[in-house]
C-alpha cells in the first residue's frame, strides 16, 4: 500500500498526516511522488502510526529491514 492509498482509504489529508509525523506537508508530497525517499526512522514512525498498514519494507524496500530485525532480536537475547 502507498501513502496516497492509505490516506484515501482512511480519508486523511496529507496535512493531517504530516502534522502527526511532525514533518512539512511538502515532504509528505515528495515521499508520495517518489521525489524523496522516506528516511528509515520516519518509515518506522509511519509503520507505528498506521498500525502496520504501511510497512517499512513497502515504504523503503531497498533498506535492509530484515537484517536490522535479526540484529535487534539477537541483541535482545543477549540481555
PDB file of C-alpha atoms in Angstrom, residues 2-3 9 12 22-23 25 27 32 38 44-48 53 57-58 61 63 65 67 69-73 76:
ATOM      1  CA  UNK A   2       1.254   3.503  -0.775  1.00  0.00           C
ATOM      2  CA  UNK A   3       0.914   6.611   1.363  1.00  0.00           C
ATOM      3  CA  UNK A   9      -8.693   4.622   2.378  1.00  0.00           C
ATOM      4  CA  UNK A  12      -6.931  11.510   5.872  1.00  0.00           C
ATOM      5  CA  UNK A  22       5.893  16.320  12.633  1.00  0.00           C
ATOM      6  CA  UNK A  23       7.052  16.995   9.078  1.00  0.00           C
ATOM      7  CA  UNK A  25       3.287  18.679   4.085  1.00  0.00           C
ATOM      8  CA  UNK A  27       7.838  16.455   2.428  1.00  0.00           C
ATOM      9  CA  UNK A  32       4.336  10.016  -2.082  1.00  0.00           C
ATOM     10  CA  UNK A  38      11.463   8.252   3.284  1.00  0.00           C
ATOM     11  CA  UNK A  44       9.276   3.216  11.474  1.00  0.00           C
ATOM     12  CA  UNK A  45       7.181   6.168  12.704  1.00  0.00           C
ATOM     13  CA  UNK A  46       4.757   5.732   9.793  1.00  0.00           C
ATOM     14  CA  UNK A  47       4.551   1.977  10.416  1.00  0.00           C
ATOM     15  CA  UNK A  48       3.679   2.601  14.070  1.00  0.00           C
ATOM     16  CA  UNK A  53      -0.893  -0.853   7.384  1.00  0.00           C
ATOM     17  CA  UNK A  57       9.545  -2.807   3.721  1.00  0.00           C
ATOM     18  CA  UNK A  58       6.918  -1.264   1.429  1.00  0.00           C
ATOM     19  CA  UNK A  61      12.211  -1.642   0.119  1.00  0.00           C
ATOM     20  CA  UNK A  63      16.716  -0.786   3.187  1.00  0.00           C
ATOM     21  CA  UNK A  65      14.842  -4.232   7.306  1.00  0.00           C
ATOM     22  CA  UNK A  67      18.802  -7.722   8.722  1.00  0.00           C
ATOM     23  CA  UNK A  69      15.231  -7.035  12.760  1.00  0.00           C
ATOM     24  CA  UNK A  70      17.547 -10.038  13.148  1.00  0.00           C
ATOM     25  CA  UNK A  71      20.200  -7.871  14.807  1.00  0.00           C
ATOM     26  CA  UNK A  72      17.641  -6.470  17.240  1.00  0.00           C
ATOM     27  CA  UNK A  73      16.311  -9.924  18.102  1.00  0.00           C
ATOM     28  CA  UNK A  76      17.637  -8.766  22.991  1.00  0.00           C
TER      29      UNK A  76
END
